[in-house]
JSON list of C-alpha atoms in Angstrom, two decimals:
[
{"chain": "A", "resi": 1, "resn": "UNK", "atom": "CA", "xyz": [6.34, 4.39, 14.79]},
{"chain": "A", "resi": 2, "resn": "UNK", "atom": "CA", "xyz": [6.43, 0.70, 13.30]},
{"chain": "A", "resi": 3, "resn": "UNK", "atom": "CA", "xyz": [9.28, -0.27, 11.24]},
{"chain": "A", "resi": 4, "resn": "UNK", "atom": "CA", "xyz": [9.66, -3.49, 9.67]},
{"chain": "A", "resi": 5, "resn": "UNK", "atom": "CA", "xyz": [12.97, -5.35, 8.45]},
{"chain": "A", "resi": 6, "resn": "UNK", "atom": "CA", "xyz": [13.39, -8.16, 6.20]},
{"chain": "A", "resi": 7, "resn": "UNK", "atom": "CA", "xyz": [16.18, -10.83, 6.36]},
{"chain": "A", "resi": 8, "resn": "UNK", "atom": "CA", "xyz": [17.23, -13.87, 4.87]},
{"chain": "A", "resi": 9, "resn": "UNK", "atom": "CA", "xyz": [19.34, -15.25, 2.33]},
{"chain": "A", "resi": 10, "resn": "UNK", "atom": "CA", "xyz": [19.94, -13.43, -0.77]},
{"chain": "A", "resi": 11, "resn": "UNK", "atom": "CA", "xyz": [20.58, -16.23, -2.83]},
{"chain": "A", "resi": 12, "resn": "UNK", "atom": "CA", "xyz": [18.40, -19.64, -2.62]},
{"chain": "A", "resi": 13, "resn": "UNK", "atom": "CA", "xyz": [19.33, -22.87, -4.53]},
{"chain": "A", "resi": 14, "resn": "UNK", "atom": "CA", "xyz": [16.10, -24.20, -7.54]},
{"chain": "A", "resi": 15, "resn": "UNK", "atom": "CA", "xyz": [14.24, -26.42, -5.37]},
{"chain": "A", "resi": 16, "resn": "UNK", "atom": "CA", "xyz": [15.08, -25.57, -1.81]},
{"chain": "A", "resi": 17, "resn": "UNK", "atom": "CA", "xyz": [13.16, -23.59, 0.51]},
{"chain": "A", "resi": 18, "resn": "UNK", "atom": "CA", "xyz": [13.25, -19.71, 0.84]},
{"chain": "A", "resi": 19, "resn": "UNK", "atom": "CA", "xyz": [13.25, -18.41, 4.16]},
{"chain": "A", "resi": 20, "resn": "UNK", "atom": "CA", "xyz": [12.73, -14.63, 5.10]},
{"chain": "A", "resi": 21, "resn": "UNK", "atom": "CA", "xyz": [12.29, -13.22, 8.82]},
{"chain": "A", "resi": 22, "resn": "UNK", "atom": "CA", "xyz": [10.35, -9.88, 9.54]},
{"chain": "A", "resi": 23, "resn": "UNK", "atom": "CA", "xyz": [11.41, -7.81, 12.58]},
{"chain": "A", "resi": 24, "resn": "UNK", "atom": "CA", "xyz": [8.68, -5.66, 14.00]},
{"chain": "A", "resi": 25, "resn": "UNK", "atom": "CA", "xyz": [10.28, -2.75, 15.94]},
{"chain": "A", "resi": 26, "resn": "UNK", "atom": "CA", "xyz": [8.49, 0.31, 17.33]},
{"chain": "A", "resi": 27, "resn": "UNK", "atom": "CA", "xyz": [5.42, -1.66, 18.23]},
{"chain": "A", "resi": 28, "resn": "UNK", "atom": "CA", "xyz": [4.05, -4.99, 19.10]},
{"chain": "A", "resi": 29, "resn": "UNK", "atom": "CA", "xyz": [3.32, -7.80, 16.75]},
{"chain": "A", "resi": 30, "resn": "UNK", "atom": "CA", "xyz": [0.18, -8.56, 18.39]},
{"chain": "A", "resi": 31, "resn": "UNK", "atom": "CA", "xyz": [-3.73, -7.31, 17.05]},
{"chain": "A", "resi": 32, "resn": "UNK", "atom": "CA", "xyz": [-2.80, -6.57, 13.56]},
{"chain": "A", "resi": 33, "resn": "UNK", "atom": "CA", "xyz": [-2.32, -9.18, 10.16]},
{"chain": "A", "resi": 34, "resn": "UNK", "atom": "CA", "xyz": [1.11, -9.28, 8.76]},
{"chain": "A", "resi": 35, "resn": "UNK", "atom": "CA", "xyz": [1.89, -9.91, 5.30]},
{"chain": "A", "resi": 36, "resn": "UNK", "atom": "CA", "xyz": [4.55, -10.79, 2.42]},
{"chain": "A", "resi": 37, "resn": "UNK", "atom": "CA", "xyz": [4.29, -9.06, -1.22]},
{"chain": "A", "resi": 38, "resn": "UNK", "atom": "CA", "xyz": [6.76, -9.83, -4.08]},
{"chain": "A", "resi": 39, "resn": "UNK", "atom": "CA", "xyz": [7.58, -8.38, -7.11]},
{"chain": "A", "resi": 40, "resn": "UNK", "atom": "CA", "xyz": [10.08, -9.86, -8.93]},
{"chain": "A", "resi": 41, "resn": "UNK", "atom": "CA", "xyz": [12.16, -7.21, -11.54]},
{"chain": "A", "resi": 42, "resn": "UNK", "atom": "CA", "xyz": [10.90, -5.25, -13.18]},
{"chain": "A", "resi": 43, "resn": "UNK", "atom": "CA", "xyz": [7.19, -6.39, -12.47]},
{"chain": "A", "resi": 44, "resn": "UNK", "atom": "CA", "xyz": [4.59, -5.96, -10.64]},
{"chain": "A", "resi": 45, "resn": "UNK", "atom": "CA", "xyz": [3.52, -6.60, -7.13]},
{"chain": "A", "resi": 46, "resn": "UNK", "atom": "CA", "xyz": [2.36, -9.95, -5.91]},
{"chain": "A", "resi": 47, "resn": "UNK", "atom": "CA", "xyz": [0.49, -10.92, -2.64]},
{"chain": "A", "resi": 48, "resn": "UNK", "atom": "CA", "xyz": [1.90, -13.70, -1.16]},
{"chain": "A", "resi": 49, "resn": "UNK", "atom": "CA", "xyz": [0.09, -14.22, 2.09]},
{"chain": "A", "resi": 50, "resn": "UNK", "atom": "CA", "xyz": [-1.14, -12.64, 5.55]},
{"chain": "A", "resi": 51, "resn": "UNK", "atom": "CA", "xyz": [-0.69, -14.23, 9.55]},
{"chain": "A", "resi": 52, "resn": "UNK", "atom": "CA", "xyz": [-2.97, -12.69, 12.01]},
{"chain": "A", "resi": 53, "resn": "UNK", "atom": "CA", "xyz": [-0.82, -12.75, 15.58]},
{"chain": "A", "resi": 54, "resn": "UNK", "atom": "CA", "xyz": [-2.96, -15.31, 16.53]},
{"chain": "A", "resi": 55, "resn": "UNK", "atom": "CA", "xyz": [-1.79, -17.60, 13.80]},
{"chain": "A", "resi": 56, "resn": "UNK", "atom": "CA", "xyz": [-4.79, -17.56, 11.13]},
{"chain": "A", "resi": 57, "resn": "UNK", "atom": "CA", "xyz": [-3.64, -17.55, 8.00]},
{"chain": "A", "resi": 58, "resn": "UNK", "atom": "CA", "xyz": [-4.29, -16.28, 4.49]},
{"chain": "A", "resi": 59, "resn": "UNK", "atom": "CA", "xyz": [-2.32, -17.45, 1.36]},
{"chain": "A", "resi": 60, "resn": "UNK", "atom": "CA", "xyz": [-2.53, -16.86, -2.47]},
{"chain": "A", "resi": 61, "resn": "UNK", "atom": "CA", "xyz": [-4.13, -19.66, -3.84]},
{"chain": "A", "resi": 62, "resn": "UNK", "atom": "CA", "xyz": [-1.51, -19.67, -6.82]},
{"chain": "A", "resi": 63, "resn": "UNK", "atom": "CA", "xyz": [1.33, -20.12, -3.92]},
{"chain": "A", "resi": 64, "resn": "UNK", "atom": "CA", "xyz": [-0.63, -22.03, -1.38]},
{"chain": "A", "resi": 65, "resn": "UNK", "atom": "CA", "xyz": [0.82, -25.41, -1.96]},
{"chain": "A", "resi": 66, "resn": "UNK", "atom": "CA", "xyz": [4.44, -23.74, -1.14]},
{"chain": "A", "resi": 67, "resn": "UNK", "atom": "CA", "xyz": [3.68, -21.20, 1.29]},
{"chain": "A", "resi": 68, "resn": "UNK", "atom": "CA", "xyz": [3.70, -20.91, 5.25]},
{"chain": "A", "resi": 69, "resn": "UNK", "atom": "CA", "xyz": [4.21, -17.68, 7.03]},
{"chain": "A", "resi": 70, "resn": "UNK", "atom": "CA", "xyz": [4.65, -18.24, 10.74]},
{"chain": "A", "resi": 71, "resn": "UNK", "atom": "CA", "xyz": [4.54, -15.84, 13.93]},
{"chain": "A", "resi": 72, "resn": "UNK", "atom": "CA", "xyz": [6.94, -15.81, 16.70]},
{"chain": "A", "resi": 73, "resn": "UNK", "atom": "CA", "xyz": [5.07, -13.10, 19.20]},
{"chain": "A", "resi": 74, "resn": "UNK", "atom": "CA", "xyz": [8.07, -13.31, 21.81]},
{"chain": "A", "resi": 75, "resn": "UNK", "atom": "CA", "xyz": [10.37, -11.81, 18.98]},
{"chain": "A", "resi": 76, "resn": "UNK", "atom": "CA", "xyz": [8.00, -9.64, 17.32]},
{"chain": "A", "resi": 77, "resn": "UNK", "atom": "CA", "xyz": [8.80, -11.74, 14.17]},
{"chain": "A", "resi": 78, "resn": "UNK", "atom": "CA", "xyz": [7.05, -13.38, 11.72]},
{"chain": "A", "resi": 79, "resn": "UNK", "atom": "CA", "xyz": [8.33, -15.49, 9.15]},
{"chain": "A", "resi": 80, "resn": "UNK", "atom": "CA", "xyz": [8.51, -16.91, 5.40]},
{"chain": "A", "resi": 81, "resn": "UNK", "atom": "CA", "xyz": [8.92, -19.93, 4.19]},
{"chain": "A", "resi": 82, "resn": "UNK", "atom": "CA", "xyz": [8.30, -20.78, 0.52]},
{"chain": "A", "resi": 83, "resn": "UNK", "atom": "CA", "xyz": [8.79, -24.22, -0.98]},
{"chain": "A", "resi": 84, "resn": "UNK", "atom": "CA", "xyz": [10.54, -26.04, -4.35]},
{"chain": "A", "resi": 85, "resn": "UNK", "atom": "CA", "xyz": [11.68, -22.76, -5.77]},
{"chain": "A", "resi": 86, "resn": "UNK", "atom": "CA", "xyz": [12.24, -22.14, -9.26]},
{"chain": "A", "resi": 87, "resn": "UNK", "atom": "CA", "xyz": [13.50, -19.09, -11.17]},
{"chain": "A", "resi": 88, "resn": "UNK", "atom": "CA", "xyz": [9.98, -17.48, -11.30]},
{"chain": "A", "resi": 89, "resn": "UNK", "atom": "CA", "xyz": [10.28, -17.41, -7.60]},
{"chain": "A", "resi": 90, "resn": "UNK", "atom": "CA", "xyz": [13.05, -14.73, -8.28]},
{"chain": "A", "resi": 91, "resn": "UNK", "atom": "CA", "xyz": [11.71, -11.24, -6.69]},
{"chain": "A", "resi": 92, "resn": "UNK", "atom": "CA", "xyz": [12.15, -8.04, -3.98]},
{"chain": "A", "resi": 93, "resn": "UNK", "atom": "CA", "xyz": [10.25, -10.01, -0.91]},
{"chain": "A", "resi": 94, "resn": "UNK", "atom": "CA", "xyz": [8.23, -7.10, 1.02]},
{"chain": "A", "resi": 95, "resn": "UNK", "atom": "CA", "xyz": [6.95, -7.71, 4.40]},
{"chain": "A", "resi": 96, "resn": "UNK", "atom": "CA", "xyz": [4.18, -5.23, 5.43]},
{"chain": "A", "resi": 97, "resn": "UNK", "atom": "CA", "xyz": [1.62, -4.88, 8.21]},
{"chain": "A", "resi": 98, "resn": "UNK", "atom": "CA", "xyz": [-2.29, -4.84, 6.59]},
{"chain": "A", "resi": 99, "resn": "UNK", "atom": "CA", "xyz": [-4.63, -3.35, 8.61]},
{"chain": "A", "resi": 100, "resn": "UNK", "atom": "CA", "xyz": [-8.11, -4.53, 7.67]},
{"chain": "A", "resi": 101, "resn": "UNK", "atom": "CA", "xyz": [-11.76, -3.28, 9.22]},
{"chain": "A", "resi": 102, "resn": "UNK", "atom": "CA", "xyz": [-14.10, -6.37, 9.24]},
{"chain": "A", "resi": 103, "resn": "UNK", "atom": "CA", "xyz": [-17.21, -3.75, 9.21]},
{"chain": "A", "resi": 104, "resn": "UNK", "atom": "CA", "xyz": [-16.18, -1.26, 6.84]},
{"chain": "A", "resi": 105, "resn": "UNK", "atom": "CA", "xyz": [-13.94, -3.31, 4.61]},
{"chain": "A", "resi": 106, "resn": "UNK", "atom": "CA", "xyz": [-11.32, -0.49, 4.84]},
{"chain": "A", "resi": 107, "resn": "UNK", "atom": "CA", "xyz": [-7.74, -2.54, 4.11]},
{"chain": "A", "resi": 108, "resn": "UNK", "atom": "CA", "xyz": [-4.60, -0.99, 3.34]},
{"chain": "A", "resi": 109, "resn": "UNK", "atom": "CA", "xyz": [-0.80, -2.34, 3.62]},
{"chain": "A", "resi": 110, "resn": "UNK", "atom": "CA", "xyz": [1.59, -0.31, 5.67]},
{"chain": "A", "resi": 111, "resn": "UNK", "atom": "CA", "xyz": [4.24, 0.26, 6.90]},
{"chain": "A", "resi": 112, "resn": "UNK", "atom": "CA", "xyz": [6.39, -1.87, 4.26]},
{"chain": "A", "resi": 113, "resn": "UNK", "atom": "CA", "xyz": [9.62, -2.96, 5.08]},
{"chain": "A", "resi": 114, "resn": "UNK", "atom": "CA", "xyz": [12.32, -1.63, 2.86]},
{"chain": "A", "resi": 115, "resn": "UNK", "atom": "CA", "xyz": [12.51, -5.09, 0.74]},
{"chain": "A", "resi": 116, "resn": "UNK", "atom": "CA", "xyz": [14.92, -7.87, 0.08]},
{"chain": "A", "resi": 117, "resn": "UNK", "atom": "CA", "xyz": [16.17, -8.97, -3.37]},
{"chain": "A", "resi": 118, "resn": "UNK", "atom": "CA", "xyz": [16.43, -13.10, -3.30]},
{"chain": "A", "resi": 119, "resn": "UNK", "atom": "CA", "xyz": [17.64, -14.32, -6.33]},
{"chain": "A", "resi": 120, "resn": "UNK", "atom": "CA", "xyz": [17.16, -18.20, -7.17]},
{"chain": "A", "resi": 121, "resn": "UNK", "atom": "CA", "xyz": [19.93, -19.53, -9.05]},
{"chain": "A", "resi": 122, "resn": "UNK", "atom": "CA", "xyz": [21.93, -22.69, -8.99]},
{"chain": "B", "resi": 1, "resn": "UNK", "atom": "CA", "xyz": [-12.02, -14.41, -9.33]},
{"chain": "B", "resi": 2, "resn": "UNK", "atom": "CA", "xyz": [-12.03, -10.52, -9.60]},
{"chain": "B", "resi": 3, "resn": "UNK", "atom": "CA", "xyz": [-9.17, -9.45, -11.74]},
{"chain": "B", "resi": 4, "resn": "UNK", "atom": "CA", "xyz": [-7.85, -5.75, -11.57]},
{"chain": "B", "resi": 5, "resn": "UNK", "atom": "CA", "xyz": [-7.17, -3.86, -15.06]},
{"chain": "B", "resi": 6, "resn": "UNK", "atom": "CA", "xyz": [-5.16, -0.52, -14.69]},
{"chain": "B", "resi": 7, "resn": "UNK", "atom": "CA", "xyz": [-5.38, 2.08, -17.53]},
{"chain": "B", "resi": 8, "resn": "UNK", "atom": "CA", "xyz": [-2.71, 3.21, -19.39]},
{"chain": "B", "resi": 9, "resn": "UNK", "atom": "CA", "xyz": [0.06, 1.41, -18.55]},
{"chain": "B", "resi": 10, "resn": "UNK", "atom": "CA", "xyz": [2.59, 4.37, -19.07]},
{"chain": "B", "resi": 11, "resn": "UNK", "atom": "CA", "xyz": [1.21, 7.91, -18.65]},
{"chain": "B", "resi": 12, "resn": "UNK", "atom": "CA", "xyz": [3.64, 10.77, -20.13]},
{"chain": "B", "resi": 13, "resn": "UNK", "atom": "CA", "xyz": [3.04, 14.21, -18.91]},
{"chain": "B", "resi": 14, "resn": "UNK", "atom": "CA", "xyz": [4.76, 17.39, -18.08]},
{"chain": "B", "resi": 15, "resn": "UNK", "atom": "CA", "xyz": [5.26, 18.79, -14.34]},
{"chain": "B", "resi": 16, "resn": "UNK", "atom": "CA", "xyz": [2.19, 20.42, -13.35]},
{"chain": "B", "resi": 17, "resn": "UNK", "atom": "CA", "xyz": [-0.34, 18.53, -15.86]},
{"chain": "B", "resi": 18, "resn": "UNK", "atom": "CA", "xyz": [-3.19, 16.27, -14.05]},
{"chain": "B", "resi": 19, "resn": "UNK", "atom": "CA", "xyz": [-2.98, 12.91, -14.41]},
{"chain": "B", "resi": 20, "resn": "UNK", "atom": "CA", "xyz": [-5.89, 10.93, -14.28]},
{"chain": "B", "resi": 21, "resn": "UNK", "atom": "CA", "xyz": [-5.33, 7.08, -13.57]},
{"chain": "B", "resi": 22, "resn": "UNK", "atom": "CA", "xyz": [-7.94, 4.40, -14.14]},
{"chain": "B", "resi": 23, "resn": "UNK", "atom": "CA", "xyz": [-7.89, 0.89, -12.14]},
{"chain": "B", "resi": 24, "resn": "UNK", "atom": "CA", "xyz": [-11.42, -1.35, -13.54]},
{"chain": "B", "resi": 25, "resn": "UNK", "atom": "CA", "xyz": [-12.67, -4.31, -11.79]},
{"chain": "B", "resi": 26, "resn": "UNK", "atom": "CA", "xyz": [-13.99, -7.15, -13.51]},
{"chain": "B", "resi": 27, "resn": "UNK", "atom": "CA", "xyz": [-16.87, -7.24, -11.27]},
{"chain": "B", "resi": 28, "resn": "UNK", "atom": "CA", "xyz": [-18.18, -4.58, -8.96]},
{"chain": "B", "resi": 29, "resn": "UNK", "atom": "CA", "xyz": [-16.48, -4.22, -5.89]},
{"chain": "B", "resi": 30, "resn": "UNK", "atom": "CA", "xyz": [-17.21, -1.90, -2.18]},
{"chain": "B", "resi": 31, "resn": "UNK", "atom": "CA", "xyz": [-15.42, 1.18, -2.69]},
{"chain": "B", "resi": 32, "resn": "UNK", "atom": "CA", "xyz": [-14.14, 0.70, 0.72]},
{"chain": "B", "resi": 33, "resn": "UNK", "atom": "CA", "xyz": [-12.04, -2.23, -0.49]},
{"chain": "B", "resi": 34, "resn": "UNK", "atom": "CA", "xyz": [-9.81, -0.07, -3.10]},
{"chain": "B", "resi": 35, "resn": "UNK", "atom": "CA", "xyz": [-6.46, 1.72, -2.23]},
{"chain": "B", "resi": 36, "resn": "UNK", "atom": "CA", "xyz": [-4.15, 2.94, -3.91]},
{"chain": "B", "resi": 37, "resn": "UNK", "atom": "CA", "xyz": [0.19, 3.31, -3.38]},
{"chain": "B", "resi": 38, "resn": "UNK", "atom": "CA", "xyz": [2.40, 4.68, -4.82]},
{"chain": "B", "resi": 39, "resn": "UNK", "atom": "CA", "xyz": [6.00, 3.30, -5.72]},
{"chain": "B", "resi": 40, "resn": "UNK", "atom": "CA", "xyz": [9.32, 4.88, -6.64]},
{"chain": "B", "resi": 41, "resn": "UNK", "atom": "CA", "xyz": [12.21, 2.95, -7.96]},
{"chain": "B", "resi": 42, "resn": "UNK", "atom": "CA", "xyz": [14.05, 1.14, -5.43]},
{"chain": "B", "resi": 43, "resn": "UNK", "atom": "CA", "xyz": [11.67, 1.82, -2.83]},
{"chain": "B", "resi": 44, "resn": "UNK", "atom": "CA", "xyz": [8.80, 0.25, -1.08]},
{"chain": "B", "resi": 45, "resn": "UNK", "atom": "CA", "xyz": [5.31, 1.17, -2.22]},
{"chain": "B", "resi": 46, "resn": "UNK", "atom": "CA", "xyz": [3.93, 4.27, -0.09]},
{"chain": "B", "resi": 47, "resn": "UNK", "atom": "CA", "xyz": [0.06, 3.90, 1.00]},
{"chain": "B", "resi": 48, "resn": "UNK", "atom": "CA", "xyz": [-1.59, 7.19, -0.70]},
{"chain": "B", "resi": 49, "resn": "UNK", "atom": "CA", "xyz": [-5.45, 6.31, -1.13]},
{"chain": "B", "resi": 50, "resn": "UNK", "atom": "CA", "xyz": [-7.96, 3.87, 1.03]},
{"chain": "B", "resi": 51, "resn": "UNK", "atom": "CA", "xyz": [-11.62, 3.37, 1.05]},
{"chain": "B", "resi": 52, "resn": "UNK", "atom": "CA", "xyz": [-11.22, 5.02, -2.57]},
{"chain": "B", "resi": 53, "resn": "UNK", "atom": "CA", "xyz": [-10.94, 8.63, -1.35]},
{"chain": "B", "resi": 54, "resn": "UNK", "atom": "CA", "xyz": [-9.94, 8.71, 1.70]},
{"chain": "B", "resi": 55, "resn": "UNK", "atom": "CA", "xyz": [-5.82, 10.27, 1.23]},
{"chain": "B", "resi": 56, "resn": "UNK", "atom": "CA", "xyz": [-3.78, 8.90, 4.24]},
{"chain": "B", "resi": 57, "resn": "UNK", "atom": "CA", "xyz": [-1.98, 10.18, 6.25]},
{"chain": "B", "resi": 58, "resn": "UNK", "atom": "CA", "xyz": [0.94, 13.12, 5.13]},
{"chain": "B", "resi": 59, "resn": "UNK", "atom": "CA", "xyz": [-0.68, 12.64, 1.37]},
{"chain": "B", "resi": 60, "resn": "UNK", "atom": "CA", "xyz": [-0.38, 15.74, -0.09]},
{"chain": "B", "resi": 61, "resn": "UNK", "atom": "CA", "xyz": [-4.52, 17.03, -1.49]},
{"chain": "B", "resi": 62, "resn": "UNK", "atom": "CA", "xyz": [-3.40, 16.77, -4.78]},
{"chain": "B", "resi": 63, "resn": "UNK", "atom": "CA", "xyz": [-3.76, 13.42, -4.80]},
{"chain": "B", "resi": 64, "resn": "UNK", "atom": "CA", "xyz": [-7.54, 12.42, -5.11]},
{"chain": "B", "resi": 65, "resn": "UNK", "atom": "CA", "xyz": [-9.49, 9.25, -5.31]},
{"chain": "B", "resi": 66, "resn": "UNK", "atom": "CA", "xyz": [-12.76, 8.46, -6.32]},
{"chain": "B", "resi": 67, "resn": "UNK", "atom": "CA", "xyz": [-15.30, 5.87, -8.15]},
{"chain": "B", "resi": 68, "resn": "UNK", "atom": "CA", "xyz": [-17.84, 2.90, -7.40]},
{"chain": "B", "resi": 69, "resn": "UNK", "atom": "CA", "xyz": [-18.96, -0.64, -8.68]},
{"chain": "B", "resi": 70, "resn": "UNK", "atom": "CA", "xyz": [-15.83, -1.34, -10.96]},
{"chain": "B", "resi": 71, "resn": "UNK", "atom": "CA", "xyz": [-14.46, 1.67, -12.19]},
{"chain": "B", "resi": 72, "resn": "UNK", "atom": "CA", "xyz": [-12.13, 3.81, -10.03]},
{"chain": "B", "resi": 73, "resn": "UNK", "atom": "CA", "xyz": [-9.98, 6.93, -10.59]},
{"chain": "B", "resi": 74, "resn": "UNK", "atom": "CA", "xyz": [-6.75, 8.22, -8.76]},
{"chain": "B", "resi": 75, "resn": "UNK", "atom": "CA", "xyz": [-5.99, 11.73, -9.90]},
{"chain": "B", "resi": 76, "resn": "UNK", "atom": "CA", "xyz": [-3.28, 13.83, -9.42]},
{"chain": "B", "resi": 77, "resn": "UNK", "atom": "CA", "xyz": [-4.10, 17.44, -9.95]},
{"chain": "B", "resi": 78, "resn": "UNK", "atom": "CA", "xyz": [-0.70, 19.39, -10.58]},
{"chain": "B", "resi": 79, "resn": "UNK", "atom": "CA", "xyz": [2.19, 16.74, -11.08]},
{"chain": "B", "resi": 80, "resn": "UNK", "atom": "CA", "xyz": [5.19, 17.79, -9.05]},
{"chain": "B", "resi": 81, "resn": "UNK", "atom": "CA", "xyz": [8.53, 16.16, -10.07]},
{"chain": "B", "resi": 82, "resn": "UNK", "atom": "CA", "xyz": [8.40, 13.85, -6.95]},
{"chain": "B", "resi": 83, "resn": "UNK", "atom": "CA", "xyz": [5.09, 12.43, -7.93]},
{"chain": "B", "resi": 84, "resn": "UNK", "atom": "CA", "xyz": [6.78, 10.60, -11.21]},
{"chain": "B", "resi": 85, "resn": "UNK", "atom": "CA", "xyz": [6.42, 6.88, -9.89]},
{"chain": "B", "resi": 86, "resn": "UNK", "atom": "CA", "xyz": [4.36, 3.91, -10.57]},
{"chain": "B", "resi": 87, "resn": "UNK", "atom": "CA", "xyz": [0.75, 3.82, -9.17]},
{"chain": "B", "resi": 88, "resn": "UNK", "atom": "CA", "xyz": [-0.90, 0.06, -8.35]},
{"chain": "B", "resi": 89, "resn": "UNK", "atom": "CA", "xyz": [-4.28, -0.13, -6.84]},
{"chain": "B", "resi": 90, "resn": "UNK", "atom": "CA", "xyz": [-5.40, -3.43, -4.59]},
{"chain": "B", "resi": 91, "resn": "UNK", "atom": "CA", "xyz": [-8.70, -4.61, -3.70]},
{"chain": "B", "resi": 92, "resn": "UNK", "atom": "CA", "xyz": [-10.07, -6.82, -0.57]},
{"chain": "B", "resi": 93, "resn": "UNK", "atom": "CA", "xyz": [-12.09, -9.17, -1.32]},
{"chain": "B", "resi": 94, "resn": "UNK", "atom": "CA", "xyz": [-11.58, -12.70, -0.10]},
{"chain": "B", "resi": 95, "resn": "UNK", "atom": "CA", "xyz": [-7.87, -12.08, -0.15]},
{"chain": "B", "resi": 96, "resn": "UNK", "atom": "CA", "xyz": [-6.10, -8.82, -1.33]},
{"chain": "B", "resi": 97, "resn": "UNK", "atom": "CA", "xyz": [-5.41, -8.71, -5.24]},
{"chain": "B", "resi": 98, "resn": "UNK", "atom": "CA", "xyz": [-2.86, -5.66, -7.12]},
{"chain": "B", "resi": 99, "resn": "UNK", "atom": "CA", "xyz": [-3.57, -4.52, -10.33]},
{"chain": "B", "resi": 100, "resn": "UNK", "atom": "CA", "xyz": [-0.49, -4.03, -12.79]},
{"chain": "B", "resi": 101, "resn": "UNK", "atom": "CA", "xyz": [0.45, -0.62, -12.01]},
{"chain": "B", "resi": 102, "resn": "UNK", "atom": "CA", "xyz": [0.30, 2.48, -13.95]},
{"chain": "B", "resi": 103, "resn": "UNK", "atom": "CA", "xyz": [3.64, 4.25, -14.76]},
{"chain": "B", "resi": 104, "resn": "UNK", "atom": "CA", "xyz": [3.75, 8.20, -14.72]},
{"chain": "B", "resi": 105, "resn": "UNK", "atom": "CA", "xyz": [6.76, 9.55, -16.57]},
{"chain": "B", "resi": 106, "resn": "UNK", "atom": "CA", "xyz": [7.99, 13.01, -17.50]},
{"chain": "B", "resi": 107, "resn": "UNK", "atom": "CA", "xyz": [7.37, 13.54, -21.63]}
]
């Protein structure tokens, strides 16, 4: 079955760039959208943006300015990358497949991958 | 902008009460478009509900969705102590959207 693992840097510097890698395993990055969620403590979760293998993308509006999420098909990765960070930016990064049917609308998110605390501090 | 609204935010019940959860759009929505997860503390949310009722896959038939237009219920009919966890619901609509999450604790 698919399994997907975050990593990156737990700790990221106010107004440098977070970076977060997510390994597909048990199944090929290609024909499916893959996505980042956040949720910083204690809160709730936050969509951050989708890649379709292809390379369309999808971001939150509220992020777009910071956010790009590329796809490296020949590693079964895709990737984070997330701008200027402040202390907001704080949060468990999730990385999670999200199947959606154009027809039906049908959408869901999963698998997740476990999550990965980055902390932005100075 | 469709914003979700997810009612109460802290539900406290006893093992083997129903709990009845309540996620409200601000504008009416395709049922297909609603799931639900569940999430546990230190874990990743867990897909439970998608298309609204539709459980998926290994969910156990306790678990039950339903609703329409903007008002949409996840119900759990006899809480077992591993189904004490937060509940979010998402919608699809130009891009995916999670309401605020409803906690179920044990009173």
């Amino acid at each position: 079955q698919v399994q997907l693992q975050e990593s990156g840097p737990g700790l990221v510097k106010p107004s440098e760039t977070l970076s977060l890698t997510c390994t597909v395993s048990g199944g090929s990055i290609s024909s499916y959208y893959w996505s980042w969620i956040r949720q910083p403590p204690g809160k709730g979760l936050e969509w951050i943006g989708y890649i379709y293998y292809s390379g369309s993308t999808n971001y939150n509006p509220s992020l777009k300015s910071r956010v790009t999420i590329p796809v490296d098909t020949s590693k079964n990765q895709f990737s984070l990358k997330l701008s200027s960070v402040t202390a907001a930016d704080t949060a468990v990064y999730y990385c999670a497949r999200f199947w959606f049917g154009e027809l039906s609308g049908i959408n869901w998110f999963d698998p997740w991958g476990q999550g990965t605390l980055v902390t932005v501090s100075s | 902008e469709i914003v979700l609204t997810q009612s109460p935010g802290t539900l406290s019940l006893s093992p083997g009460e129903r709990a009845t959860l309540s996620c409200r759009a601000s504008q009416s929505v395709s049922s297909n478009s609603l799931t639900w997860y569940q999430q546990k503390p230190g874990q990743a949310p867990r897909l439970l509900i998608y298309g609204a009722s539709t459980r998926a896959t290994g969910i156990p038939d306790r678990f039950s969705g339903s609703g329409s237009g903007t008002d949409f219920t996840l119900t759990i009919s006899r809480l077992e102590p591993e189904d004490f966890a937060v509940y979010y619901c998402q919608q699809y609509g130009s891009s995916p959207l999670f309401g605020p999450g409803t906690k179920v604790d044990i009173k």
